[in-house]
XYZ file of C-alpha atoms in Angstrom:
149
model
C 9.103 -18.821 14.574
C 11.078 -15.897 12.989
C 10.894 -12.560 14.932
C 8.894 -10.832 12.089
C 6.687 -14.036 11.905
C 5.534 -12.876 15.081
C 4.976 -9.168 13.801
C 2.770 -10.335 10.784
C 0.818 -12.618 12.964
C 0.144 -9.074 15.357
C -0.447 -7.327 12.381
C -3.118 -9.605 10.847
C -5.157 -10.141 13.905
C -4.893 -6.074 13.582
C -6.756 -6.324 9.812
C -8.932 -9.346 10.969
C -10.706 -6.641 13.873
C -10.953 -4.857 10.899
C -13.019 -6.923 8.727
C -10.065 -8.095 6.384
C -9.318 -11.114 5.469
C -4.977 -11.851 4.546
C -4.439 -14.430 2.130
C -0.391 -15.417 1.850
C 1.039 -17.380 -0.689
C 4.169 -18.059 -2.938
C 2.321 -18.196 -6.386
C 3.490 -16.115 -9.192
C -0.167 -14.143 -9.242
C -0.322 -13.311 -5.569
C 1.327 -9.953 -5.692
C 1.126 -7.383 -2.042
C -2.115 -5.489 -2.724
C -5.296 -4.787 -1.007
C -8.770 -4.953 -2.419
C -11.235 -2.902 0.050
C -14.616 -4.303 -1.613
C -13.646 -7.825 -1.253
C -12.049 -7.063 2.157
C -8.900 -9.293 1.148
C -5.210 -7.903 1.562
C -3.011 -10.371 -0.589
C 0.718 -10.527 0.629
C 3.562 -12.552 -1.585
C 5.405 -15.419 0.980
C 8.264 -15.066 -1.747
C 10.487 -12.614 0.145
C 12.195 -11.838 3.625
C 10.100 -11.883 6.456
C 11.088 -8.420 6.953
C 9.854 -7.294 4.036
C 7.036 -9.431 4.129
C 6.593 -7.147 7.356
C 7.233 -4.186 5.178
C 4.523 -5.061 2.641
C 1.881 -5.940 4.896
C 2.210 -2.462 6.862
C 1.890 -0.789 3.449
C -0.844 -2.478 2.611
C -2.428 -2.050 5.499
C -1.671 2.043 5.703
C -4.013 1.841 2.626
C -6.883 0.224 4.596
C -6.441 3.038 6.829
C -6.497 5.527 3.752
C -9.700 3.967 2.200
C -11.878 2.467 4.803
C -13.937 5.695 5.232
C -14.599 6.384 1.991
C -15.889 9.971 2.107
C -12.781 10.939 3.446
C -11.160 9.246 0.970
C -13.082 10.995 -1.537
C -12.419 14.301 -0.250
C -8.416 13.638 -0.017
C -8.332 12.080 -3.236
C -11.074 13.566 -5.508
C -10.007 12.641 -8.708
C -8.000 9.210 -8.094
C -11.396 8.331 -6.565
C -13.231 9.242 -9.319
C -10.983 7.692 -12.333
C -9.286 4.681 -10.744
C -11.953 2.427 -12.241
C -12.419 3.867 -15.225
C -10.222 2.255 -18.308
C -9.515 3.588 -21.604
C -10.011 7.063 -20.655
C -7.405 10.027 -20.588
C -6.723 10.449 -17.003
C -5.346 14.160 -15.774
C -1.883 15.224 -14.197
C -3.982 15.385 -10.380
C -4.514 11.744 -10.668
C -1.053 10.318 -11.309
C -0.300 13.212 -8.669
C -2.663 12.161 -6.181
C -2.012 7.957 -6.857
C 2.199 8.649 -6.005
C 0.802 10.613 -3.103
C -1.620 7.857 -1.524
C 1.188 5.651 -1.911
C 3.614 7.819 0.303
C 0.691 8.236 2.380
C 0.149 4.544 2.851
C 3.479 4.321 3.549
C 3.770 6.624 6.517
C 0.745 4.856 7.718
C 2.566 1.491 8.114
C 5.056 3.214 10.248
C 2.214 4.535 12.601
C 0.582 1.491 12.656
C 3.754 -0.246 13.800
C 4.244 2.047 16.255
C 0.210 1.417 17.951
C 0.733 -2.705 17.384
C 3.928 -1.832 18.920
C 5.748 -3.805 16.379
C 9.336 -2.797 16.784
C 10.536 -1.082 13.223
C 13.918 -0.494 11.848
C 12.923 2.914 10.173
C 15.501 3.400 8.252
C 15.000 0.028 6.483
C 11.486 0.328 5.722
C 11.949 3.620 4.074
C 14.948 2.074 1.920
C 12.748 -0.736 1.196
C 9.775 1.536 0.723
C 11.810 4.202 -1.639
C 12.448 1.531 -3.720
C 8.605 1.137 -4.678
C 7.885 4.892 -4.221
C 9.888 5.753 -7.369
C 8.597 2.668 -9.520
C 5.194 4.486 -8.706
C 6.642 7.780 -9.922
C 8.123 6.362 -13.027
C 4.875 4.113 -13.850
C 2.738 7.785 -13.383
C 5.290 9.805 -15.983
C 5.828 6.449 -18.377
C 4.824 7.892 -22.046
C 2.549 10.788 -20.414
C 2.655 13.656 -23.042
C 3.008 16.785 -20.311
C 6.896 15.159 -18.983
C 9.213 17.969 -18.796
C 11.879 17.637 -21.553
């Protein structure tokens, strides 16, 4: 078993206490995301280990984030209002506050690695997550009308 084999397996029991169910798989429409009202945290089998690793602690730094939802609500006021909500104009705060959960779930993962004590190359998981931290920034200022010219 590869080393980070090992470190998902940890790091699933971890969501498991938690209520969570992981399902892994190498289909095209099983993308790293976490749904809290189905309890499911999906993770794509069609990278490295490692950053299978990386994905999973994301993911689960989001659980963290969301599973007390009045806290949640208070953090992220209008992100938790308006995520659901299609079709609707959706105010600078809320791209603001989505880029901002992300980095937040991010730096969760790390602290969660460090309580599993799942050993953690920091500087790679930051590359790796920096890489999805500014597709998140580009996807909140894609054709917005208030981008600084």
């Amino acid at each position: 078993m590869h080393r980070a084999d090992i470190q998902l397996k940890k790091l699933e029991t971890w969501v498991n206490k938690k209520g969570f169910l992981l399902i892994k798989g190498k289909q095209k429409h099983i993308i790293d995301q976490i749904f809290m009202d189905k309890k499911i945290i999906f993770l794509s089998t069609r990278q490295k280990p490692i950053n299978q690793l990386f994905s999973f602690l994301h993911e689960a730094g989001h659980l963290l984030i969301r599973i007390d939802n009045k806290k949640f609500v208070k953090e992220f006021p209008t992100l938790s209002s308006l995520e659901d909500k299609e079709g609707i104009k959706k105010p600078l705060r809320y791209y603001a506050e989505e880029v901002y959960e992300e980095q937040v779930a991010w730096k969760n993962g790390e602290k969660i690695a460090e309580e599993l004590k799942i050993p953690l190359d920091v500087n790679a998981y930051y590359k790796y997550a920096s890489r999805f931290l500014l597709q998140y920034m580009a996807m909140a200022t894609c054709d917005r009308k208030w981008l600084i010219k």
